[in-house]
Coordinates of C-alpha atoms in Angstrom, one line a residue:
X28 CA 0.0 0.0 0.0
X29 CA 1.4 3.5 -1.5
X30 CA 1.2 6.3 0.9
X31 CA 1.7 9.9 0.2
X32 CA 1.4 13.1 1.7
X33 CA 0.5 16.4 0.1
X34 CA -0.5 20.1 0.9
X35 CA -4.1 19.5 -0.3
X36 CA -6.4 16.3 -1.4
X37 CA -8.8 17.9 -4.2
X38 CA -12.0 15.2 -4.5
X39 CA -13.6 15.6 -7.6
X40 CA -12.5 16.9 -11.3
X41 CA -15.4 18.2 -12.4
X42 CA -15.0 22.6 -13.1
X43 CA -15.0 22.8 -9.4
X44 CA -12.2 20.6 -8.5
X45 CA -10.0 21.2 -11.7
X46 CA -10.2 25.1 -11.2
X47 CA -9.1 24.4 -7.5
X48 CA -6.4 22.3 -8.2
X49 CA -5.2 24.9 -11.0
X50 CA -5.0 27.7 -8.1
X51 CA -3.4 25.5 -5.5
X52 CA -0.7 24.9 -8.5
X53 CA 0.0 28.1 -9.2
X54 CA -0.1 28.8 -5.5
X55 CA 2.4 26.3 -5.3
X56 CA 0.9 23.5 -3.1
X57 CA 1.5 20.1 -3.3
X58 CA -1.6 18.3 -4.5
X59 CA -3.6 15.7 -5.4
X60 CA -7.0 15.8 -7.3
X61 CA -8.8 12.5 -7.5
X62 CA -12.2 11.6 -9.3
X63 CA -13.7 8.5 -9.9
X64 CA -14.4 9.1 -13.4
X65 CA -11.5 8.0 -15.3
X66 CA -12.9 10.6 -18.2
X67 CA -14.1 13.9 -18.8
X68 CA -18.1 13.4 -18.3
X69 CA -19.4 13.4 -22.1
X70 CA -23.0 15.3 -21.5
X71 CA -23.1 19.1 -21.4
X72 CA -24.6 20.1 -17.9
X73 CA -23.9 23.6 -17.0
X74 CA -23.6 26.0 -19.7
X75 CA -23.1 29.9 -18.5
X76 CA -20.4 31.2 -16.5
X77 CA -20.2 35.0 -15.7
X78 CA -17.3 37.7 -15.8
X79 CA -16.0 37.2 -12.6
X80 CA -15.9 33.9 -13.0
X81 CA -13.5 34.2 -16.5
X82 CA -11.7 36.4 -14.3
X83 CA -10.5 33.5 -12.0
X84 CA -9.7 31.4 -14.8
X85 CA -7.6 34.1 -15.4
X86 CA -5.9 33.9 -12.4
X87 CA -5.8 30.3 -12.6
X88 CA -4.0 30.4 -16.0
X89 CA -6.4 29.0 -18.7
X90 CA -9.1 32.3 -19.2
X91 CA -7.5 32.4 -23.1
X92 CA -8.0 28.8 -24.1
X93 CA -11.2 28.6 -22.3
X94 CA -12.6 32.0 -24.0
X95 CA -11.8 30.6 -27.5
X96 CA -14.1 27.7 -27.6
X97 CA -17.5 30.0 -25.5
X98 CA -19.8 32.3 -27.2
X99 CA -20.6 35.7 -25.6
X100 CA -23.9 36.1 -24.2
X101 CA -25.0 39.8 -25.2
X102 CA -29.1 39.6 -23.7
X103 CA -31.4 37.4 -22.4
X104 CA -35.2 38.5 -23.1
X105 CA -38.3 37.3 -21.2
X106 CA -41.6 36.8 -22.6
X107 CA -45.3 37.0 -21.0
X108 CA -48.3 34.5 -21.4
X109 CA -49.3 36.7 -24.3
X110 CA -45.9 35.9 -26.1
X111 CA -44.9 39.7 -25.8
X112 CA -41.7 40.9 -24.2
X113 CA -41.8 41.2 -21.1
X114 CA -38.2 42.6 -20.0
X115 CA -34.5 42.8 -22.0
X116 CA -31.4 42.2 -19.9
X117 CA -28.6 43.7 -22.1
X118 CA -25.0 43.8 -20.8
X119 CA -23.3 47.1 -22.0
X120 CA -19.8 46.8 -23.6
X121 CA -17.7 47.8 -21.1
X122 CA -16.2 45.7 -19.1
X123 CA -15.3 46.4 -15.4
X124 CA -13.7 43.1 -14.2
X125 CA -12.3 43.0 -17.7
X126 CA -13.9 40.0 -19.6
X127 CA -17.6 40.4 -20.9
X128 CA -20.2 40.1 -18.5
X129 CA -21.8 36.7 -19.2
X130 CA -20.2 33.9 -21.4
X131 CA -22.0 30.3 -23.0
X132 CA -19.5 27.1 -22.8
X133 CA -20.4 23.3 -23.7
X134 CA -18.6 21.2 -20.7
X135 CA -17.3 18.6 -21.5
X136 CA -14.9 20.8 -23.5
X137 CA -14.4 23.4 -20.1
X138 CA -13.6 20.2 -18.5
X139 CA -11.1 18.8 -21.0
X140 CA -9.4 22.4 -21.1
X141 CA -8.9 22.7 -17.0
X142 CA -7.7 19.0 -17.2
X143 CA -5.4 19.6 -19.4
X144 CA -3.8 22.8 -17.7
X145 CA -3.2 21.0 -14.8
X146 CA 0.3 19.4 -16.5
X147 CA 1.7 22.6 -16.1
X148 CA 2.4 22.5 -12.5
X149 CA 5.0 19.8 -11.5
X150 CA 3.4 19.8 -7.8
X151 CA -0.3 18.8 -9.0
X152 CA -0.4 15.0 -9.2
X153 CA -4.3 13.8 -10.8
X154 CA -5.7 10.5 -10.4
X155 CA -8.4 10.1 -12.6
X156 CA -11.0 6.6 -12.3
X157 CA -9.7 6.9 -8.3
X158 CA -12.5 7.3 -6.0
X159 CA -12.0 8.0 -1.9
X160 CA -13.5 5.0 0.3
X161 CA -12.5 6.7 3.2
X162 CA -11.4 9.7 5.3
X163 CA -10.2 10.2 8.8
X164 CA -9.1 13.2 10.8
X165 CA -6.4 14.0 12.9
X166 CA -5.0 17.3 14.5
X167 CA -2.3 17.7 12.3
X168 CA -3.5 16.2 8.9
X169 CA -6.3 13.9 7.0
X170 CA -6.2 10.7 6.1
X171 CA -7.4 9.5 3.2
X172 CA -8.1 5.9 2.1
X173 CA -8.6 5.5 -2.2
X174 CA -9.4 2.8 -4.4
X175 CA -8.9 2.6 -8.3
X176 CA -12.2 1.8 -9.4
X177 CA -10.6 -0.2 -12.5
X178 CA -8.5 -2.3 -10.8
X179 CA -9.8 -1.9 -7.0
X180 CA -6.2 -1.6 -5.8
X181 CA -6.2 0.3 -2.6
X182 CA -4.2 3.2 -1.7
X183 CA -3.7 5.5 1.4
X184 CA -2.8 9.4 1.0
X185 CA -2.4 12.2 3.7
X186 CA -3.0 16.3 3.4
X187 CA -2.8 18.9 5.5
X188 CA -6.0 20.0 4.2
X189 CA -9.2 18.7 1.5
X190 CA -11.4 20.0 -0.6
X191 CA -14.4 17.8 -1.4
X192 CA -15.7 19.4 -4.6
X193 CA -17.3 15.7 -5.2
X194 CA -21.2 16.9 -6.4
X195 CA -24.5 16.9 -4.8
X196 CA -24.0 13.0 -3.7
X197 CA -21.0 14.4 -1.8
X198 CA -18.9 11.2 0.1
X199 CA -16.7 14.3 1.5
X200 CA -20.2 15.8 2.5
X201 CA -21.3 12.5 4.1
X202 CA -17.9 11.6 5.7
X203 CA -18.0 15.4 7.9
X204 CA -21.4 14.5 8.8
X205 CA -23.1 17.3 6.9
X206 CA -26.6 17.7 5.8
X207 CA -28.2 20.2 3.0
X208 CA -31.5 23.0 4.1
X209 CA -33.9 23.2 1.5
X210 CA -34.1 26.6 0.6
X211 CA -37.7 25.6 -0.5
X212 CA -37.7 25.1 -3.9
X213 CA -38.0 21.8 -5.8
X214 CA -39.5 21.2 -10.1
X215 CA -38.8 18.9 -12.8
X216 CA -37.6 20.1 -16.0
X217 CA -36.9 18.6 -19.7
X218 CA -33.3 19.6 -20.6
X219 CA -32.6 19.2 -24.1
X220 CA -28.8 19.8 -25.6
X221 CA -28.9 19.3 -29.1
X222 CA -26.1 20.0 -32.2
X223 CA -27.4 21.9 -35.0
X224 CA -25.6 23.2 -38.2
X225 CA -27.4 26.5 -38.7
X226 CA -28.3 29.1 -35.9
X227 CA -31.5 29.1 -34.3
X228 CA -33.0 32.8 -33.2
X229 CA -30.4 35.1 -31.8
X230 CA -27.2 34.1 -32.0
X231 CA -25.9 36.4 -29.0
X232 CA -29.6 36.0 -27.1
X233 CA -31.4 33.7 -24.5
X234 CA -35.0 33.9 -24.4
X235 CA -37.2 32.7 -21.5
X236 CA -41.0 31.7 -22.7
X237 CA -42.9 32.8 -19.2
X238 CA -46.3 30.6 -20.9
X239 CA -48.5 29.1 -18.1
X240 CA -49.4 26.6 -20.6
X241 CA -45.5 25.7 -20.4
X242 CA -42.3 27.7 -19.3
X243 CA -39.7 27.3 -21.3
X244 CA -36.3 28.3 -22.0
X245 CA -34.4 28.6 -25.4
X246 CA -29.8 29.1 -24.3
X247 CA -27.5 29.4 -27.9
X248 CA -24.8 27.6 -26.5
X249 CA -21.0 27.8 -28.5
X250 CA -20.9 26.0 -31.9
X251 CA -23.3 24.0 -33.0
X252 CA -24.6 23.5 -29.6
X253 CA -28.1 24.6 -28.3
X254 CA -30.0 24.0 -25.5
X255 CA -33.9 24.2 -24.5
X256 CA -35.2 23.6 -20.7
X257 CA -39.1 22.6 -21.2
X258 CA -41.3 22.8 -17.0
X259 CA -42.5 19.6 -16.9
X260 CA -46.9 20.3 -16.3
X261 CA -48.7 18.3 -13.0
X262 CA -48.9 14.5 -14.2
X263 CA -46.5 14.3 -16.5
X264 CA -44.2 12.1 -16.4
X265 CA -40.5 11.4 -17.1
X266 CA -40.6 8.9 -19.5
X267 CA -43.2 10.9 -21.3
X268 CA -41.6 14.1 -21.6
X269 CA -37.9 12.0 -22.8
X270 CA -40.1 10.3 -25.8
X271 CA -38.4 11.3 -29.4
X272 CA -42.7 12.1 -30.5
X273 CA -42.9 14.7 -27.4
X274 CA -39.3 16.0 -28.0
X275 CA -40.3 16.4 -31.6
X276 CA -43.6 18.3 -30.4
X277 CA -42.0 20.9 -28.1
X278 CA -39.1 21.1 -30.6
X279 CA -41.1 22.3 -33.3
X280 CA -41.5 26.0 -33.4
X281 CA -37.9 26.3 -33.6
X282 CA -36.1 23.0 -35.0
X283 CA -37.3 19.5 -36.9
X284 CA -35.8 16.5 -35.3
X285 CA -34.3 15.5 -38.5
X286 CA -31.9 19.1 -38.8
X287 CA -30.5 18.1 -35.5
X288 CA -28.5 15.3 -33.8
X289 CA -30.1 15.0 -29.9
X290 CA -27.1 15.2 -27.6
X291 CA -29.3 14.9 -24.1
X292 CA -32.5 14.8 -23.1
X293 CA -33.5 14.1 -19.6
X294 CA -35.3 15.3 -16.6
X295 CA -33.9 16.7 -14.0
X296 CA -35.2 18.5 -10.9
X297 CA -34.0 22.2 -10.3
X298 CA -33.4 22.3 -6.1
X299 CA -32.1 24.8 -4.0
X300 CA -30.6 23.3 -1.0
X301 CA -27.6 24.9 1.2
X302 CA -25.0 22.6 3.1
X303 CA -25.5 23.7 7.1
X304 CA -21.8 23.5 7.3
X305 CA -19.1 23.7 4.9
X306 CA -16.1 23.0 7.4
X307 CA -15.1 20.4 9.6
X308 CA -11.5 21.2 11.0
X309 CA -9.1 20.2 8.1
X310 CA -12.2 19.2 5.9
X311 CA -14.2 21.9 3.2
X312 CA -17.0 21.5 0.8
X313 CA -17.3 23.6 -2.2
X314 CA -19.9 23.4 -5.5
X315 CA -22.5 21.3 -5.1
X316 CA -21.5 19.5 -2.3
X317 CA -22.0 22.5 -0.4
X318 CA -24.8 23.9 -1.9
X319 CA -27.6 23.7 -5.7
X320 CA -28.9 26.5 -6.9
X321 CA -32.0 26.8 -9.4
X322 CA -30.6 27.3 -12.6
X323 CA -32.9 30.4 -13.7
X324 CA -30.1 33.3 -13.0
X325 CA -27.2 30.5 -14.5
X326 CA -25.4 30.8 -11.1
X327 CA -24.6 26.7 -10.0
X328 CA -21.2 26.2 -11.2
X329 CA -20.6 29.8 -10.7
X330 CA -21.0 29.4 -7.2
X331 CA -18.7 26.6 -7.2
X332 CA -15.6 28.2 -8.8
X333 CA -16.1 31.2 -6.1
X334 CA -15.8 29.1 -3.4
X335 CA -12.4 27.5 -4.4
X336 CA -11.2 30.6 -5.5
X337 CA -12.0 32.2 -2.0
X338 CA -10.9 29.0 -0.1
X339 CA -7.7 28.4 -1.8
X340 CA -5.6 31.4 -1.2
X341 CA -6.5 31.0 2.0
X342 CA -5.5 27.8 2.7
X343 CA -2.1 28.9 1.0
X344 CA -1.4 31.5 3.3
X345 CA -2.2 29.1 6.4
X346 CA 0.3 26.8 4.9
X347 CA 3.0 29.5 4.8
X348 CA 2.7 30.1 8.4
X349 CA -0.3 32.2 8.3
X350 CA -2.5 31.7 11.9
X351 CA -5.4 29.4 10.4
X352 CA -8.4 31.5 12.5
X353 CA -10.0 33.8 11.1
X354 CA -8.6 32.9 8.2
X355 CA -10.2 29.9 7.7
X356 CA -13.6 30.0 9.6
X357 CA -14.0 33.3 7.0
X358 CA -14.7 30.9 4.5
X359 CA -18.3 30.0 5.1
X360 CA -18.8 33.3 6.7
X361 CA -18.5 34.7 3.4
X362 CA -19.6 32.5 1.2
X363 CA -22.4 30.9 2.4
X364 CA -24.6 34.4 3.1
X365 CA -23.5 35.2 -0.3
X366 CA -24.5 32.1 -2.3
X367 CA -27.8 32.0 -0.1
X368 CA -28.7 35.9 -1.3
X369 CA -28.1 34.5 -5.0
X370 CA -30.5 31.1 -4.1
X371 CA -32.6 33.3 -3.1
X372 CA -32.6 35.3 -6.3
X373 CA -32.8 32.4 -8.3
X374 CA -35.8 30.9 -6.1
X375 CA -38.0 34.0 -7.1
X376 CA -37.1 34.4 -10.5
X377 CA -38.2 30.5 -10.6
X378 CA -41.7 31.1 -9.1
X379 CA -42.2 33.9 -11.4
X380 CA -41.5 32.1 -14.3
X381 CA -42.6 28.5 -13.5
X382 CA -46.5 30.5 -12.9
X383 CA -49.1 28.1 -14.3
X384 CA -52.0 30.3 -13.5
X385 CA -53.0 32.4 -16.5
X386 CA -54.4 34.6 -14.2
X387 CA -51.4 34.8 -11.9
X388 CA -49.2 35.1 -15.1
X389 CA -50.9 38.2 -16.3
X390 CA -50.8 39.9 -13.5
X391 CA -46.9 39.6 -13.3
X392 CA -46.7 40.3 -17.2
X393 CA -48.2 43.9 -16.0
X394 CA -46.0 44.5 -13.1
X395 CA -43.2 43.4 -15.2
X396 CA -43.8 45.8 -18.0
X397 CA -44.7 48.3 -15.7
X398 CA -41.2 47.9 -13.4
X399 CA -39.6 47.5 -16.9
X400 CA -40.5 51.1 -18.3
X401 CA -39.6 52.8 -15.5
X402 CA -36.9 51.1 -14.7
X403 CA -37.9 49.5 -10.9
X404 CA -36.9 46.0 -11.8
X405 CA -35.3 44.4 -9.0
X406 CA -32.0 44.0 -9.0
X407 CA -30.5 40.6 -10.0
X408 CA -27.1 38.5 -10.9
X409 CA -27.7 40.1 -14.6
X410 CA -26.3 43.7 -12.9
X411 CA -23.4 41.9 -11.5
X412 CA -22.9 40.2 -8.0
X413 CA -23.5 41.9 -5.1
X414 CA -20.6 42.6 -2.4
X415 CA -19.6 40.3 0.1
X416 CA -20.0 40.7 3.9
X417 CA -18.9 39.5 7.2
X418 CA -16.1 37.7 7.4
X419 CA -12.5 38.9 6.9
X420 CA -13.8 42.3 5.7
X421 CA -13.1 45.4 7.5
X422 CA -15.6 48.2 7.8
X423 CA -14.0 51.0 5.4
X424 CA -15.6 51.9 2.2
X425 CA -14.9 49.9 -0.7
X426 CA -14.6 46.6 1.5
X427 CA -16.2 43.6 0.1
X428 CA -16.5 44.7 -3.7
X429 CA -14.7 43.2 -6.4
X430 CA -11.8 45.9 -7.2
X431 CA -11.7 46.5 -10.8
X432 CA -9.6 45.2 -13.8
X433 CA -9.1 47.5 -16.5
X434 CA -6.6 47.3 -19.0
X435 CA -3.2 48.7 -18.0
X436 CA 0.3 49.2 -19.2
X437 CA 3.6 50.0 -17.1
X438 CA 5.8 52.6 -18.0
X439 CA 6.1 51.8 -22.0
X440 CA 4.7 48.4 -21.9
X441 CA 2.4 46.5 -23.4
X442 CA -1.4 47.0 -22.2
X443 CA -2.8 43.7 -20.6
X444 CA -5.3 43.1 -17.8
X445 CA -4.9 44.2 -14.1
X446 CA -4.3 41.2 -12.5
X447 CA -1.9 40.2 -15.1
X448 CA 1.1 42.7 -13.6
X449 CA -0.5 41.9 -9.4
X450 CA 1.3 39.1 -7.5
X451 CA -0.9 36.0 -6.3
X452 CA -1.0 37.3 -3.2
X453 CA -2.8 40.3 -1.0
X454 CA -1.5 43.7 -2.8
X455 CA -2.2 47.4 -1.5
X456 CA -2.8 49.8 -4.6
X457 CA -2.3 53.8 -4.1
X458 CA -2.6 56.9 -6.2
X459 CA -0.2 58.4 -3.6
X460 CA 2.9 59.5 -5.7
X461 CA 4.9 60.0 -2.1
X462 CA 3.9 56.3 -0.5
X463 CA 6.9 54.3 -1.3
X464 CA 8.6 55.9 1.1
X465 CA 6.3 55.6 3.7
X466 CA 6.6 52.0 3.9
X467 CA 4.0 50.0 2.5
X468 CA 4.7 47.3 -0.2
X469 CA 2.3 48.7 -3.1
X470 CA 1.5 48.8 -6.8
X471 CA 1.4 53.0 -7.7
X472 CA -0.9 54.1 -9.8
X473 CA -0.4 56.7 -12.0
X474 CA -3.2 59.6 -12.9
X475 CA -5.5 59.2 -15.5
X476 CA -3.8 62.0 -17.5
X477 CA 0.0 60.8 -16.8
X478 CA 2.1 60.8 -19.6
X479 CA 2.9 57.2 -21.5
X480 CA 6.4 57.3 -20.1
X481 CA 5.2 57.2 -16.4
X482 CA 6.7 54.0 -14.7
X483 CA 3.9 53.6 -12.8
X484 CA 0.5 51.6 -13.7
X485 CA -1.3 53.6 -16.1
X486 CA -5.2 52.7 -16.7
X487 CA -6.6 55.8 -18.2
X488 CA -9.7 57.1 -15.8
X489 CA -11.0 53.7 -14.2
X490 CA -8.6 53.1 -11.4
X491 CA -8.2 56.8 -10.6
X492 CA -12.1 57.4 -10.9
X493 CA -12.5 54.0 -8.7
X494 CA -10.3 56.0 -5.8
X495 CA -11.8 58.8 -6.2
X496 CA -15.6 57.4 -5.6
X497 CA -14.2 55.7 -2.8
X498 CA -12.6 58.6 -1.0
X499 CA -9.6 57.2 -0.4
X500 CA -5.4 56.9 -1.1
X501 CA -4.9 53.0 -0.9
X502 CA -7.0 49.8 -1.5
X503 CA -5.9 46.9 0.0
X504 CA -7.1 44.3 -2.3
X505 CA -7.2 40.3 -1.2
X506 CA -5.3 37.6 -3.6
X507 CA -9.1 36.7 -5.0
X508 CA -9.8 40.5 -5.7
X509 CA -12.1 41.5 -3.4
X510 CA -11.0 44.7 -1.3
X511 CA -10.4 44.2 2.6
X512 CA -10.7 47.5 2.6
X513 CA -9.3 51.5 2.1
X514 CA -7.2 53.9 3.6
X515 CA -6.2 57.4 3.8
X516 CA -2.9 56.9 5.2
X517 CA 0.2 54.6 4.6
X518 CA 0.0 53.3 8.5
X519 CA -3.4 52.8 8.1
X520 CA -3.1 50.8 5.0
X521 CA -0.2 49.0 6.4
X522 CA -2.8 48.1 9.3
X523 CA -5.0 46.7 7.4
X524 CA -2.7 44.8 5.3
X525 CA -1.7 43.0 8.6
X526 CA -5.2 41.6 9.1
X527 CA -5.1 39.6 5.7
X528 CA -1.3 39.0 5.3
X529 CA 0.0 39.0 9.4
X530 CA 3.8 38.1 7.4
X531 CA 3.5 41.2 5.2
X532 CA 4.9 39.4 2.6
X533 CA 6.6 42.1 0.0
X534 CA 4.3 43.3 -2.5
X535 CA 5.7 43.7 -6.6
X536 CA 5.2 46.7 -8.3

């Protein structure tokens, strides 16, 4: 029996796990990522990812060769019962955290892409058709027992730390003793991924079919790939709804059956549930272990890839000698609220559009158009996510919100994206020309009308504008982008640093 001992133990490969194990390589970590899949899974499942979420592929290395094979989701319209528009959401062009706001993927090709990335880092070790048959905990480490599923030969592994990104029948969920809240929402849908060779509507456009007679949903995915989600109506059952003739049926306004090559088409249930706890001592969920969300706002995998983001950089610090509390117990602190509010989002948007009453249905077409045309629309994921909270936040302006990611060049250098020229690592940003020698490990940025030979990082107005708004000299900005929080002064800032990074590890420029 091998044994091994590594920095982290990833469980699961799907988006979740892969993007986790891509950040804990670039991080550095020793680690192993284990599914019990030997292969990529062959069915297209989630299909919408969102800026912020490109943004960490970015960070973990493989936002490029994932944005070649997705197609850019410009606007999602809605309709009413009486097949009138209801609402528009159109994203406008710019683009704050520097990809578009909403992209469509196929994912078995996402999948195959993070996979592949994770060669790159000589300290990732993956072991694919491996599942884990057991896990126990001690005060200094996990143990892990694994068994290849091909050949059942048994293994056992060790880690400091694990991440069970394993799916909504979650052994990491089961073996911590955790349970999932229903968050009170639970119907069946027909999903239906097909291939065609010619567009269908809007190539750049969702559109959701609010019809009590039956909801639907029509997603362009990238390629030759489509998608339509059908509500399945009292009575009905599965096997009904996955027949070729009603396929055809409900297929009809837009596509014939023989245009098209059927990739999926199956029922699923659309539930919002929320793990109670997402840590036990060395143990964390994250994805759908820890939480499902309604698909309506596009938000499930989403969720996922925010947790690991948030999680991992923290477990990295830890693991250089940071003190693990608060570092760690922030994680659920600030993700769970967060991912709850989104639910919660996603919950009502459901019961709006899953309405079967015609007369309940007009009477939200009205208020709808109504809201629409004077713009009182509730807010939504479609304007971008809200801040975080609680936490490891402080309470100074700015703290909680993504910090921006313009395009910027230094001194007489190319132009890239923000993040591009920031370490992996918590980073204080200033528009004070005087604070290098006050101090405080920074990244300077110059004013919005400094001349192209400045040495400092040059944005045009956004990152100026940004400190303006905020009141304030210095942002100290965590490794996963979201400000801690802002400062007048270079102690201050300094201060706050502290709280995030307590070895004030030097900051490039």
């Amino acid at each position: 029996m091998t044994v091994s001992h590594h920095d982290l133990v990833v469980v699961g490969c799907g988006p979740v796990g892969a993007v986790a194990a891509n950040l804990a390589g670039r991080a550095g970590l020793s680690t192993l990522v284990l599914d019990r899949s030997p292969v990529v899974f062959e069915l297209p499942r989630a299909i919408h990812f969102d800026s912020q979420v490109m943004r960490i592929l970015q960070q973990a290395g493989v936002a490029d060769e994932v944005a070649r094979d997705t197609r850019v989701w410009a606007r999602s319209s809605f309709y009413g019962a009486d097949g009138r528009l209801n609402r528009v959401h159109e994203w406008p062009p710019e683009r704050p955290l520097g990809w578009a706001e909403h992209y469509l993927f196929y994912q078995p090709t996402l999948e195959a892409t993070l996979r592949s990335a994770l060669g790159r880092h000589p300290h990732v070790e993956v072991a694919l058709g491996v599942e884990m048959v057991g896990m126990r905990q001690h005060d200094e480490y996990v143990e892990l027992g694994l068994r290849d599923t091909l050949t059942g030969e048994r293994r056992q592994v060790s880690a400091a730390y694990v991440i069970g990104a394993d799916g909504a029948s979650s052994r990491t969920r089961g073996g911590i003793g955790g349970d999932l809240a229903d968050a009170g929402f639970d119907e069946p849908w027909l999903v239906v991924d097909l291939l065609a060779d010619r567009e269908i509507g809007a190539p750049d456009e969702s559109e959701m079919f609010c019809d009590p007679r039956r909801p639907a949903t029509r997603v362009p995915g990238p390629g030759r790939h489509h998608r339509w989600e059908f509500m399945l109506l009292p009575g009905e059952a599965p096997e009904h709804m996955q027949r070729p003739e009603t396929i055809a049926a409900l297929l009809s306004p837009w596509v014939s059956l023989d245009e098209v090559e059927i990739v999926r088409a199956a029922v699923y249930r659309f539930h919002a549930l929320l793990a109670r706890r997402w840590r036990d001592r060395r143990v964390f969920l994250a994805g759908d272990a820890a939480h499902q969300t309604p698909p309506f706002l596009g938000q499930g995998m989403c969720h996922g890839i925010r947790d690991v983001q948030n999680l991992v950089w923290k477990l990295a610090a830890v693991l250089r000698g940071a003190p693990p509390e608060p570092l760690l117990d922030s994680y659920q602190a600030e993700r769970a609220p967060h991912v709850r509010q989104i639910i919660d989002m996603a919950v009502a948007a459901g019961r709006d559009i899953c309405l079967l009453d015609p007369v309940a249905a007009a009477a939200r077409d009205r208020r709808v158009r109504e809201a629409a045309a004077t713009g009182a629309l509730p807010r939504t994921t479609f304007q971008g996510m809200p801040p975080l909270h609680g936490g490891l936040f402080s309470s100074t302006p700015g703290a909680g919100e993504l910090f921006p990611q313009p395009m910027v060049t230094v001194g007489a250098g190319p132009w890239v994206r923000l993040d591009d020229v920031l370490p992996l690592a918590p980073v204080v940003l200033s528009t004070a020309s005087s604070a290098a020698d006050l101090g405080v490990p920074l990244v300077e940025i110059a004013p919005a009308q400094a001349s192209p030979s400045d040495p400092r990082v040059q944005s045009g107005s956004v990152l100026p504008d940004w400190f303006i708004a905020h009141n304030a000299r210095f942002a100290v900005v965590r490794p996963d982008r979201y400000v801690h929080g802002t400062a007048d002064t270079a102690d201050a800032a300094a201060a706050l640093l502290r709280e995030i990074d307590p070895a004030e590890q030097p900051v490039e420029s």
